[in-house]
């Protein structure tokens, strides 16, 4: 962006930021979060800032930055991992999740998509588990060794990084054994004639759980799903909980799932899987239940019915099941292909950037397009910006703890 004549101001809020931003002339904010609003407000006015960009929406400092941008009618952009993983980056104007302005009216989505004539970007830019894990651990763990450099930094991690990452070591050691057990269970499910449903677990530490759903703990989700399944699912249907590949097992979810199922009298029909090929698991399943994981989009693309329990960008009529969870077990229907294809076409053209954060090739593809869209004001283009955020009222009705900083 600087190479194209754009004046950029970069801020470090933590030591992790400092290491990532070496060489960018970044400024360090070491004050308290309660003073961040007045500091940033003054900085924006003194330096005639026009655009604010941050990684991850709704984190404490970013919610404040977003509020200031709205106050002064500035452009504000949030970016994150792509909705279409693994080799996409999401870049949205004004907000993501609950505050996404991407349309959710199927008729409007089809209309907007019909006007797009550009081809979907080609190429494939995967990255390894260790590339992502290294950056994750490095960013969050290093500040713990030198906390006095940013003494007032307020992180939003659910677990202490030491607990989080140390808990993951036993899983790494047993990864091959877990993969074998998962493959065996999937093989058995595919050979059996009994129907089965899949529940996609997310990370308890994922801020999207706390900001885009009414759950404060995933055990609440487990209880709700198992009870509904026990009361309303066909008696011959099985329920398979799929753990997140990066789960640290601190919560011991398999034990929680099994205990809950036994208490509700369906323990013999409920299983937990830790690993395995998600595509194969989806191939014969009757439906997928989740909060808002991007794994839901993968299921939809395999024509699997999906029920979301939180706020998800793809939770759109004609794409996901809009009835109750109780009804899903017997009434689930696959997505409408025309609407789903239109949704994906509009999503890619307006809020997805091809590439990734972790490889040289992925960055080489993503960076120029990322900068181009921001400079040109071309984010959420093709009309994919609806005001007010169309998922906001549903979130309020659902009981999501809204923190809009307005």
PDB file of C-alpha atoms in Angstrom, residues 138 203 210 294 298 310-311 318 327 387:
ATOM      1  CA  UNK A 138       4.638 -17.696  18.841  1.00  0.00           C
ATOM      2  CA  UNK A 203     -12.888 -24.493  19.966  1.00  0.00           C
ATOM      3  CA  UNK A 210     -18.695 -16.070  22.565  1.00  0.00           C
ATOM      4  CA  UNK A 294     -16.720 -22.935   8.123  1.00  0.00           C
ATOM      5  CA  UNK A 298     -17.984 -27.698   3.129  1.00  0.00           C
ATOM      6  CA  UNK A 310     -25.274 -19.435  16.044  1.00  0.00           C
ATOM      7  CA  UNK A 311     -24.742 -16.614  13.591  1.00  0.00           C
ATOM      8  CA  UNK A 318     -32.861 -22.083   0.920  1.00  0.00           C
ATOM      9  CA  UNK A 327     -37.510 -30.646  13.439  1.00  0.00           C
ATOM     10  CA  UNK A 387     -27.338  -1.772   5.927  1.00  0.00           C
TER      11      UNK A 387
END
